[in-house]
Coordinates of C-alpha atoms and ligand atoms in Angstrom, one line a residue:
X20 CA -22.5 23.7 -43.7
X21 CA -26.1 22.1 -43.0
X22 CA -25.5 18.9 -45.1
X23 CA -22.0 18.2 -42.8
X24 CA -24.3 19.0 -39.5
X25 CA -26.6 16.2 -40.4
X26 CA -23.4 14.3 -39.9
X27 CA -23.3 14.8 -36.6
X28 CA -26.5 13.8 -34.0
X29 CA -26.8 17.1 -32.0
X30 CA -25.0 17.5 -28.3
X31 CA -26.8 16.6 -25.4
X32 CA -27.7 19.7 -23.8
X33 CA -25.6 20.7 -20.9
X34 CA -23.6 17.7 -21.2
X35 CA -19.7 17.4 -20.2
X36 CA -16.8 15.4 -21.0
X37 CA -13.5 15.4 -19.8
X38 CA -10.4 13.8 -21.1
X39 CA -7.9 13.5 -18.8
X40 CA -4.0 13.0 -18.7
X41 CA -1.0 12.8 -16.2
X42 CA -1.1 12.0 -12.9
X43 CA -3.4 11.4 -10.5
X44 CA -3.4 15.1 -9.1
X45 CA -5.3 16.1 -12.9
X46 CA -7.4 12.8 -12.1
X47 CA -8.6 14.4 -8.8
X48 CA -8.6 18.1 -10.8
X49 CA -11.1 16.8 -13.0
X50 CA -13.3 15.4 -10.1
X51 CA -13.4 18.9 -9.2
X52 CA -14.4 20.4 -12.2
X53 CA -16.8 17.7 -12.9
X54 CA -18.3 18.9 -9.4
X55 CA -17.9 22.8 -10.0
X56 CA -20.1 22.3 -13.2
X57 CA -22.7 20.2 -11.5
X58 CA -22.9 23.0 -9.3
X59 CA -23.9 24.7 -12.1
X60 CA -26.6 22.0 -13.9
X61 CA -23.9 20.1 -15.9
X62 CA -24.0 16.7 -16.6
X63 CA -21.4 14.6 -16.9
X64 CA -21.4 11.9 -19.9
X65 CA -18.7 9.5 -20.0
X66 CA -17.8 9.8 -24.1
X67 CA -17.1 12.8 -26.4
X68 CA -19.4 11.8 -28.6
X69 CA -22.7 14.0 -27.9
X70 CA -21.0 16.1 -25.2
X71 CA -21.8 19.8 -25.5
X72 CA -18.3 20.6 -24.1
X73 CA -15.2 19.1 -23.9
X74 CA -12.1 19.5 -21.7
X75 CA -8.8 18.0 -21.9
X76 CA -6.7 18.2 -19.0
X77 CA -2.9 17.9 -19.9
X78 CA 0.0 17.2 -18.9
X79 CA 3.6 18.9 -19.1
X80 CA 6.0 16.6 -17.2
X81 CA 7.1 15.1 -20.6
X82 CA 7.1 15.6 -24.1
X83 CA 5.5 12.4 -25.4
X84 CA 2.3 13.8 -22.9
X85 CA 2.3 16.7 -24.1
X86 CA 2.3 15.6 -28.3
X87 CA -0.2 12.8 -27.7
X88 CA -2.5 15.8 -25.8
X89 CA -1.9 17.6 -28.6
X90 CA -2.7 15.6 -31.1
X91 CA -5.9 13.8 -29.6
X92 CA -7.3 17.6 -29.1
X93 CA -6.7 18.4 -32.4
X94 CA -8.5 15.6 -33.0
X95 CA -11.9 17.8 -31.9
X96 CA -10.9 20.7 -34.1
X97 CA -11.2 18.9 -36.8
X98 CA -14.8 17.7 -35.5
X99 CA -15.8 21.4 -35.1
X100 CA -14.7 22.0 -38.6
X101 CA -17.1 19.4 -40.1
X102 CA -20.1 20.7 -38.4
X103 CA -19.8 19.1 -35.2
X104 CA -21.6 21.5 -32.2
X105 CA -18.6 21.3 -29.4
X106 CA -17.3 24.1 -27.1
X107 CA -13.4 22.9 -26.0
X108 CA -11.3 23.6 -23.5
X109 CA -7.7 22.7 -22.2
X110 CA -7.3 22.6 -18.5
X111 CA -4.1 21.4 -16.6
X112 CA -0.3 22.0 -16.7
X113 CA 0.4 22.4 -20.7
X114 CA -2.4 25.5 -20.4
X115 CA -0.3 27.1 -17.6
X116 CA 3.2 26.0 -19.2
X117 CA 2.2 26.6 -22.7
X118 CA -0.4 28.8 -23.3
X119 CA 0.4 30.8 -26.5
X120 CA 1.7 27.6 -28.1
X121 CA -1.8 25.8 -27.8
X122 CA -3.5 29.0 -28.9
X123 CA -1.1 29.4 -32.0
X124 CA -1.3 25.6 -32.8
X125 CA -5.0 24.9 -32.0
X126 CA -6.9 28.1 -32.9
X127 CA -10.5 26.7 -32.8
X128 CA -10.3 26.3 -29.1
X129 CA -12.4 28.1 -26.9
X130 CA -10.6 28.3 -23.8
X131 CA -7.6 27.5 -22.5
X132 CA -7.7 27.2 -18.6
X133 CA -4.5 27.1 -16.1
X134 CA -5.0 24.3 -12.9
X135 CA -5.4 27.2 -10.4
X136 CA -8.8 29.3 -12.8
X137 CA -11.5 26.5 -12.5
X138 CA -13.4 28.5 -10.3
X139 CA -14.4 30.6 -13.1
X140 CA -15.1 28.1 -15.3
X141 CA -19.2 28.2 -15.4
X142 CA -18.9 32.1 -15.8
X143 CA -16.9 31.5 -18.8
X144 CA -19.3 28.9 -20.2
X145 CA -22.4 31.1 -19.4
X146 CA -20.8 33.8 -21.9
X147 CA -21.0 33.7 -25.9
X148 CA -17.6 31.9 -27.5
X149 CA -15.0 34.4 -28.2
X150 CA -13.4 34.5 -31.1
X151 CA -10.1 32.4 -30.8
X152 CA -9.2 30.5 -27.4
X153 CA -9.4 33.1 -24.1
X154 CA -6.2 32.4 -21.9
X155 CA -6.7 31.8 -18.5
X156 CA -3.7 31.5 -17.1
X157 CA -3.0 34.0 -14.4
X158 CA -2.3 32.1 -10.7
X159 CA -3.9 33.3 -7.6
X160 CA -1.3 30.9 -6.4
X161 CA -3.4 30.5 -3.5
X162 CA -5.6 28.0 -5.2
X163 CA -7.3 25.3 -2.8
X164 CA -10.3 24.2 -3.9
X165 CA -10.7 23.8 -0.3
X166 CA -14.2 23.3 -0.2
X167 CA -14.9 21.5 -3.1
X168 CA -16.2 17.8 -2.6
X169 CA -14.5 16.5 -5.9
X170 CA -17.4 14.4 -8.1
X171 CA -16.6 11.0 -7.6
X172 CA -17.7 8.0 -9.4
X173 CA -16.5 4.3 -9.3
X174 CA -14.0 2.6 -7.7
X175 CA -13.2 1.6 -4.7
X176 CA -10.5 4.6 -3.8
X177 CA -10.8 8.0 -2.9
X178 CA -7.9 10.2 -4.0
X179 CA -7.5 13.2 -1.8
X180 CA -5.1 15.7 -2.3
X181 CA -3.5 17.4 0.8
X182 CA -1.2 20.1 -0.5
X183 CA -0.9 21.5 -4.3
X184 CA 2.4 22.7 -6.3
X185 CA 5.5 22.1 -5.2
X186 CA 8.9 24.1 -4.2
X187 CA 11.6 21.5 -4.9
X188 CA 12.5 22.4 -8.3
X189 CA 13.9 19.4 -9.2
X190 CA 16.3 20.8 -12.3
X191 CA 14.7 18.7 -14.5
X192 CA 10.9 19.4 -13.4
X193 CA 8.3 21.8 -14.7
X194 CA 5.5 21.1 -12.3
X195 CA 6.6 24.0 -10.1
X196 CA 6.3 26.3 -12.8
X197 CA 3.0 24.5 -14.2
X198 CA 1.4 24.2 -10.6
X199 CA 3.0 27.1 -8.7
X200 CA 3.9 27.1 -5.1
X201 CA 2.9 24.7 -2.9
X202 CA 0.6 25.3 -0.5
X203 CA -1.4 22.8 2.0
X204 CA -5.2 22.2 3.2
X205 CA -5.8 23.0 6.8
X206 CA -6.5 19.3 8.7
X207 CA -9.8 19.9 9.5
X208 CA -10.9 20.2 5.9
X209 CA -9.0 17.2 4.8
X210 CA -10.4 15.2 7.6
X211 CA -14.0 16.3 6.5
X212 CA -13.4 15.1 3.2
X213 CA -11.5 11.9 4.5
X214 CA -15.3 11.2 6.8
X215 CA -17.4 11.9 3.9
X216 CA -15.5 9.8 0.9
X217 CA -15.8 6.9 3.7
X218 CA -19.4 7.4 4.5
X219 CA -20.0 7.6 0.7
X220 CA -18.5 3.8 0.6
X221 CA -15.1 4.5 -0.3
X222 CA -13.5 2.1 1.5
X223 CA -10.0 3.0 0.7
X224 CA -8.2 6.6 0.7
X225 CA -5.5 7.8 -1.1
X226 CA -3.7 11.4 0.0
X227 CA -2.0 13.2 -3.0
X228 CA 0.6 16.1 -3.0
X229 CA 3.7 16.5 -5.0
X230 CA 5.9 15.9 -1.6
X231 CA 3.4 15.0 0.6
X232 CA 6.3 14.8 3.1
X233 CA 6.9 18.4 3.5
X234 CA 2.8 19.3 4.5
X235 CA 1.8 21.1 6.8
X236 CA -0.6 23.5 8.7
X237 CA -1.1 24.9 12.1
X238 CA 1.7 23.4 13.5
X239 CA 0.4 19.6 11.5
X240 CA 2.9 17.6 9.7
X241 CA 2.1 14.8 7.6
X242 CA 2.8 12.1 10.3
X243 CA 0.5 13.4 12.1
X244 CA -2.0 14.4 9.8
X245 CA -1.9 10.8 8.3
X246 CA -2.3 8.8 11.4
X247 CA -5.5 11.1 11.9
X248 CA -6.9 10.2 8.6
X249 CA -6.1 6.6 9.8
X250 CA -8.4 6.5 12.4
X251 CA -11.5 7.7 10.4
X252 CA -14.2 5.1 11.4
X253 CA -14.7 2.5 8.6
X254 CA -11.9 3.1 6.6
X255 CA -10.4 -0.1 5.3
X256 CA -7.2 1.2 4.1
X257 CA -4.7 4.1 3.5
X258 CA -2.2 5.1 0.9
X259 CA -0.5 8.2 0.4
X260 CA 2.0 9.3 -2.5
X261 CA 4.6 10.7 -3.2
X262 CA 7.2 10.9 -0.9
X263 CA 10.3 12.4 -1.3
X264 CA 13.6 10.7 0.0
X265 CA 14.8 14.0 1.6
X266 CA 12.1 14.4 3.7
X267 CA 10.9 11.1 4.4
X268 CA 11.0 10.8 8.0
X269 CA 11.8 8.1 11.0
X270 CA 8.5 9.9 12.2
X271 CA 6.8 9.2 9.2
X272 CA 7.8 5.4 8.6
X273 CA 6.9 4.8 12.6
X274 CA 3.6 6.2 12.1
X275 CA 2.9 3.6 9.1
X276 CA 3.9 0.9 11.3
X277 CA 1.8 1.8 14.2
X278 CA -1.7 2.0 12.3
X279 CA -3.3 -1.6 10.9
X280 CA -5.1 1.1 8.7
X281 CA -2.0 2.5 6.6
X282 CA -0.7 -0.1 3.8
X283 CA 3.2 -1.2 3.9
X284 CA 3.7 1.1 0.5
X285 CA 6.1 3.8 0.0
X286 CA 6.7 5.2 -3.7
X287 CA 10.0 6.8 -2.8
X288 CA 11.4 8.0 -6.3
X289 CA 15.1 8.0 -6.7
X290 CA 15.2 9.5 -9.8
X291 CA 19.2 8.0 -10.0
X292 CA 22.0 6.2 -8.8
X293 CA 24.6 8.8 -9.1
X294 CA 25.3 11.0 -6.6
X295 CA 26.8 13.6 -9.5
X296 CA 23.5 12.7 -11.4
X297 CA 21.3 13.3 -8.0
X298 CA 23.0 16.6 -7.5
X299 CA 22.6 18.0 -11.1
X300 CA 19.4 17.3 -11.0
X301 CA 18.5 19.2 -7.2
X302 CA 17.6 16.7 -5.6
X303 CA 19.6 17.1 -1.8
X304 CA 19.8 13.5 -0.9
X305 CA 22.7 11.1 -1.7
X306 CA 22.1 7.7 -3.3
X307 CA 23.7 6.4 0.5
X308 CA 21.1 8.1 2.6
X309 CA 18.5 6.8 0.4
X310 CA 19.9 3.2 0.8
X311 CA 20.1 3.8 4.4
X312 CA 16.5 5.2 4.2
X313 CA 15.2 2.1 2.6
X314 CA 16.6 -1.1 4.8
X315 CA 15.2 1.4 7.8
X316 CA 11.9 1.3 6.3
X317 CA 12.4 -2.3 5.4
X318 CA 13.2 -3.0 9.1
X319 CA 10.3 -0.9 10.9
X320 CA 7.5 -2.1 8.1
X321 CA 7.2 -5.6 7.4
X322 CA 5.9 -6.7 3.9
X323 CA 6.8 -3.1 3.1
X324 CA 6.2 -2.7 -0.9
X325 CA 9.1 0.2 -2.6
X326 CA 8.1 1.7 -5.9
X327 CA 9.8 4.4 -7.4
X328 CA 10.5 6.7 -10.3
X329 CA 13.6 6.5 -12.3
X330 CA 14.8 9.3 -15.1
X331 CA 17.7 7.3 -17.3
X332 CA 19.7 10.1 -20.0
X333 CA 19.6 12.9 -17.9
X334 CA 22.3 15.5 -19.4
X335 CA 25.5 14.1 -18.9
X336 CA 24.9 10.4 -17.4
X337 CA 28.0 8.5 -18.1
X338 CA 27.9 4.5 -18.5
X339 CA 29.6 4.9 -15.5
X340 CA 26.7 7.1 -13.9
X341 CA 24.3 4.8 -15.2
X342 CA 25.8 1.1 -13.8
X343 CA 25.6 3.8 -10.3
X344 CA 21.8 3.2 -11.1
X345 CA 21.6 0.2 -12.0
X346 CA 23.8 -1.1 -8.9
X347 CA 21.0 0.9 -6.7
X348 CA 17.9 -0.6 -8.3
X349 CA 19.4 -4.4 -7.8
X350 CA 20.3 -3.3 -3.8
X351 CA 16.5 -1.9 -3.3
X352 CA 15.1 -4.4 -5.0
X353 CA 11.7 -2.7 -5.8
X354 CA 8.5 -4.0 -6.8
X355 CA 7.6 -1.7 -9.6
X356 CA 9.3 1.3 -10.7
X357 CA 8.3 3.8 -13.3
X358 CA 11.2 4.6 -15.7
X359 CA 11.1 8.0 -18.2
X360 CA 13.9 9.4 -20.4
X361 CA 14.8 12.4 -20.2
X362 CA 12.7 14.8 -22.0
X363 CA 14.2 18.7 -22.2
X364 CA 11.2 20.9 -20.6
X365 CA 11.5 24.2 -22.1
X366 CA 12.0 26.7 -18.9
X367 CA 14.0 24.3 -16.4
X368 CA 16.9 24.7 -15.2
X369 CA 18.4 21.6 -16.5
X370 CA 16.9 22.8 -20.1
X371 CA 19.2 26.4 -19.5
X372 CA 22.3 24.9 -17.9
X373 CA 23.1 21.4 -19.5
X374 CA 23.2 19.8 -23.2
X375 CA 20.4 16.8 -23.7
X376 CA 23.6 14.7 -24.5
X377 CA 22.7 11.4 -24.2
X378 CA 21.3 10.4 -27.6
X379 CA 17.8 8.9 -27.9
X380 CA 18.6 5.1 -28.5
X381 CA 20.9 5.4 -25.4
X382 CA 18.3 6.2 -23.5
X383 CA 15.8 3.8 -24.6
X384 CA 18.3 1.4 -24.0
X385 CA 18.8 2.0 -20.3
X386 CA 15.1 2.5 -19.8
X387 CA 14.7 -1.7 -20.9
X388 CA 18.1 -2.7 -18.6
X389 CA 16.5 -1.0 -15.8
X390 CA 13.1 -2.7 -16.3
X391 CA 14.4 -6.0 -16.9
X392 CA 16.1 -5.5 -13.5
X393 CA 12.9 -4.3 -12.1
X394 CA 11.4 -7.2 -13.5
X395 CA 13.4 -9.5 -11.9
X396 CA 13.2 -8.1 -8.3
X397 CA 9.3 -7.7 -8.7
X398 CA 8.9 -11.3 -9.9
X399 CA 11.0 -12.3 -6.8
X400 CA 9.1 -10.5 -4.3
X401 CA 5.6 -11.3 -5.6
X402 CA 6.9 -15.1 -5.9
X403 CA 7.6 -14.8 -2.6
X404 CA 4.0 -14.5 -1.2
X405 CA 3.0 -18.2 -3.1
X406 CA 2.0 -20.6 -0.5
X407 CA 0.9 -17.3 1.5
X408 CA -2.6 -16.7 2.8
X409 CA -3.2 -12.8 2.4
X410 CA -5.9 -10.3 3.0
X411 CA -7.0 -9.2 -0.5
X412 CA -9.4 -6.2 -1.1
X413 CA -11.6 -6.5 -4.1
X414 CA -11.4 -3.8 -6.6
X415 CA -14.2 -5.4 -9.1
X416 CA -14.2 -7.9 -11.7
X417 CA -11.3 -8.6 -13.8
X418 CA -11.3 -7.1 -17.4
X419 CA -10.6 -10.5 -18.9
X420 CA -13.4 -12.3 -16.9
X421 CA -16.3 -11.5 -15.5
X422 CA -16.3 -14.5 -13.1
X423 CA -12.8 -13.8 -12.0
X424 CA -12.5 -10.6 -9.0
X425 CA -9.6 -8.6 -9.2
X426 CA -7.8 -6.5 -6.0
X427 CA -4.7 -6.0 -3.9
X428 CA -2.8 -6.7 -1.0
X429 CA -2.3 -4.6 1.9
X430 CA 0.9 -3.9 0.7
X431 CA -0.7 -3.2 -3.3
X432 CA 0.4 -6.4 -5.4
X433 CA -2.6 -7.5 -7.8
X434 CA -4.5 -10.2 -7.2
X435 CA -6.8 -12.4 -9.2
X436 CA -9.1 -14.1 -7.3
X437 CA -11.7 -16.8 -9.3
X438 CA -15.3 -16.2 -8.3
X439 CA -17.6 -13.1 -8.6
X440 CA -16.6 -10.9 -5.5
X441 CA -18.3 -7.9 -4.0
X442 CA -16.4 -4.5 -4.5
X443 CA -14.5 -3.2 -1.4
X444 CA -15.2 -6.5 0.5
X445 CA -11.6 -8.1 2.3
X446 CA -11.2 -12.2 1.0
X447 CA -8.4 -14.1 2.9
X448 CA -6.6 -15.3 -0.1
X449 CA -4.2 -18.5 -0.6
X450 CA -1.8 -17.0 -3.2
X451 CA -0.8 -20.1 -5.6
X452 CA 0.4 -18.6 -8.8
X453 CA 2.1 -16.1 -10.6
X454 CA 1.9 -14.9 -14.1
X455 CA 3.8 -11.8 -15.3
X456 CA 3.2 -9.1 -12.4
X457 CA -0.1 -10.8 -11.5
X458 CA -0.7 -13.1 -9.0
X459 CA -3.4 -15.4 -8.5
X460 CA -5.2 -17.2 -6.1
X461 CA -8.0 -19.0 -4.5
X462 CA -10.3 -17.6 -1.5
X463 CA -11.9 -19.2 1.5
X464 CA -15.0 -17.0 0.8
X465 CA -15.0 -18.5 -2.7
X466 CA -14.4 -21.9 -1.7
X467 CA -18.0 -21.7 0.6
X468 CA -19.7 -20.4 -2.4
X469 CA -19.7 -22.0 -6.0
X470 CA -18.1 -19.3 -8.7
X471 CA -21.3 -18.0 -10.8
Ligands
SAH13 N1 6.4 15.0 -7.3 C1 6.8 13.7 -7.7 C2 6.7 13.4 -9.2 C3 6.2 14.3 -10.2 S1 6.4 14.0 -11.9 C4 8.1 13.4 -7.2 O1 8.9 14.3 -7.0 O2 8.4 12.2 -7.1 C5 6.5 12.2 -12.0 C6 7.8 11.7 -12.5 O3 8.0 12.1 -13.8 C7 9.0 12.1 -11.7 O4 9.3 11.4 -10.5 C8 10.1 11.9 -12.7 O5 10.6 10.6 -12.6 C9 9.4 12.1 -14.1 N2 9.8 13.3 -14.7 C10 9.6 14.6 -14.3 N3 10.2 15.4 -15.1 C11 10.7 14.7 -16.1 C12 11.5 15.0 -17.3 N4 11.7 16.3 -17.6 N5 11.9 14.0 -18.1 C13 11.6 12.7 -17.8 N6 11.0 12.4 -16.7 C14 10.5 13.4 -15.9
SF4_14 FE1 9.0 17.9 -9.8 FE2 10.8 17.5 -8.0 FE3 8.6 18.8 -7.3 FE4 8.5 16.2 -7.9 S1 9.6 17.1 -6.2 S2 7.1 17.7 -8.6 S3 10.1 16.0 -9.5 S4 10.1 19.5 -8.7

């Protein structure tokens, strides 16, 4: 094996890398991690290349995550069999939801680690390899991470997470199973964090939970907890996600309209148009209430931006089912929405009880009418702010141009803005175009000083 290790320049020592997939809950994990092993003297590089460890933290909410995971880990086997010095590890929801499959399918792994057993991560790491992958999987279902100050790096946005795992079970859904119960963070440790992501420059917050809507602790709910976060001196702005339309309260939309802190954006998935489809899949609201939900939201939050999450092919949507959704996405008229197809998620109820009917092309085929009708309303809304002057917050430079800033709205829209702009700073912007999803347009700050 020596001639295939000259291949390979050797690992940095103590160095990490982690690969990360899914949602922003596994973004935040990995902040955590990252922090646990700098705890610990890690260091974390920002490419696999010379790491001395790798971690992939995966996702199970649908099949295509879970293949491409699989696949791009495999990917580092195939490293390690050509010489190349790597410990690996998968962390996240397909460890808990699929442990002996990884270990049967990807036996040159070292660990694999469910989201609740990070603690015991540098212990593990301090220890010889085993041989084969060591399963980490059993829940304290407890799990905080309480009092761990996630390691944060760029941006402009802080993600928080408020509560973890979730107790819906949505038919379809295996995050209850991959995450476990849900449990929330006292206030007081939330708010710490809140102070010190702000006095770290983080200008903008973001509070994470699978229903952030049903928190609470000592007597907190989330209204109240959020209009405390509001008020955290120096904080620019506020988001929260995800809410879900049976608990999303009068309380709740009052408290966004009563702090200049908290940004007019509710991701409020519907998941469906059907009420038959709504109640297959467990999710206790009817597509009326949700309706009635959204023009009260619409009424108490001006500029108020909807985003949602739609599931098209769910076991036994008719065409008839279907227009239902369809109907309901041309009434909210939302500016973005994501759209899956249903994927069967071995262990649901929906994967026990009903036949995955709808065949694959049908599917795909709903998933591009509802986007085009998304696409439409979106258009129309953002077209609707040309001619506007908005408050813009910088998030950096645009991808495409250096000399062009890129940023949002209060309410969330993209913005291109031409000049080079300071990260986190606020530009009044004249909105005067749009292209695609992307608006553009000039600032008063830019207008004083000539674009570099
Ligand atoms: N807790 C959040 C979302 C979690 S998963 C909520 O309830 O809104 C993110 C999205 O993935 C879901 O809103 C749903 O639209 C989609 N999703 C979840 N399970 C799925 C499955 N089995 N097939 C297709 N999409 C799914
Ligand atoms: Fe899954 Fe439903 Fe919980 Fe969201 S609310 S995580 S869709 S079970």
């Amino acid at each position: 094996m020596s001639s295939s290790n000259k291949k390979y320049d050797p690992p940095i020592p103590g160095s990490v890398y982690i690969e990360t997939y899914g949602c922003q809950m596994n973004l935040v994990d990995s902040e955590i991690v990252f922090s646990l092993l700098e705890e610990h003297g890690y260091r974390r590089v920002e490419s696999a290349d010379r790491a001395e460890l790798v971690l992939v933290n995966t996702c199970a909410v649908r099949e295509h995550a879970e293949t491409k995971a699989i696949s791009n880990i495999g990917h580092f086997g195939k490293l390690k069999e050509a010489g190349r010095q790597v410990r690996v590890g998968v962390l996240g929801c397909l460890s808990q939801h699929a442990a002996k499959e990884l270990q049967q399918q990807l036996p040159f792994l070292d660990w694999i680690l469910g989201p609740d057993v990070y603690r015991t991560l540098p212990s593990l790491l301090a220890q010889d390899a085993e041989n084969g992958p060591q399963i980490l999987t059993e829940a304290p279902g407890d799990e905080l991470y309480d009092e761990i100050l996630p390691s944060r790096r760029e941006g402009i946005n802080a993600w928080i997470t408020i509560s973890r795992g979730c107790n819906n079970f949505c038919t379809y859904c295996v995050v209850p199973k991959a995450r476990g119960r849900e449990r929330h963070r006292p206030v007081e440790s939330i708010l710490h964090e809140a102070h010190e992501a702000v006095e770290q420059g983080f200008v903008q917050l973001t509070l994470l939970g699978q229903n952030v809507n049903s928190y609470t602790h000592d007597g907190s709910n989330f209204p109240e907890l959020l209009a405390q976060v509001a008020e955290v001196s120096g904080l620019k702005r506020l988001r929260y996600l995800t809410s879900h339309p049976k608990d999303c309260s009068e309380e709740l939309l009052r408290t966004m309209a009563e702090h200049d802190t908290i940004c007019p954006e509710l991701h409020l998935p519907v998941q469906a148009g059907s009420d038959a489809i709504l109640k297959a899949m467990g999710r206790r609201y009817t597509s009326e209430k949700y309706l009635h939900l959204v023009k009260m939201a619409r009424e108490m939050i001006p500029d108020l931006l909807i985003s949602t999450d739609i599931i098209v092919g769910f076991p036994g949507e008719t065409e008839d089912d279907f227009a239902q959704t369809e109907q309901l996405v041309r009434e909210v008229g939302y500016d973005d929405a994501f759209v899956y197809r249903y994927s069967v998620r071995p262990g649901t109820k929906a994967a026990l009880k009903y036949e995955d009917d709808v065949p694959l092309d049908m599917k795909t085929s709903r998933l591009m009418r509802i986007n085009e009708i998304v696409r439409e309303s979106g258009r129309a809304r953002r077209q609707a702010l040309i001619g506007r002057t908005v408050n813009v917050l910088i998030d950096g430079p645009s991808p495409r141009d250096p000399n062009e800033g890129i940023g949002r709205t209060f309410a969330g829209h993209m913005v291109v803005v031409p000049g080079v702009l300071t990260p986190g700073t606020e530009v009044a912007v004249t909105i005067n175009a749009l292209s695609g999803f992307t608006l553009r347009g000039t600032s008063f700050l830019n207008s004083l000083r000539t674009p570099v």
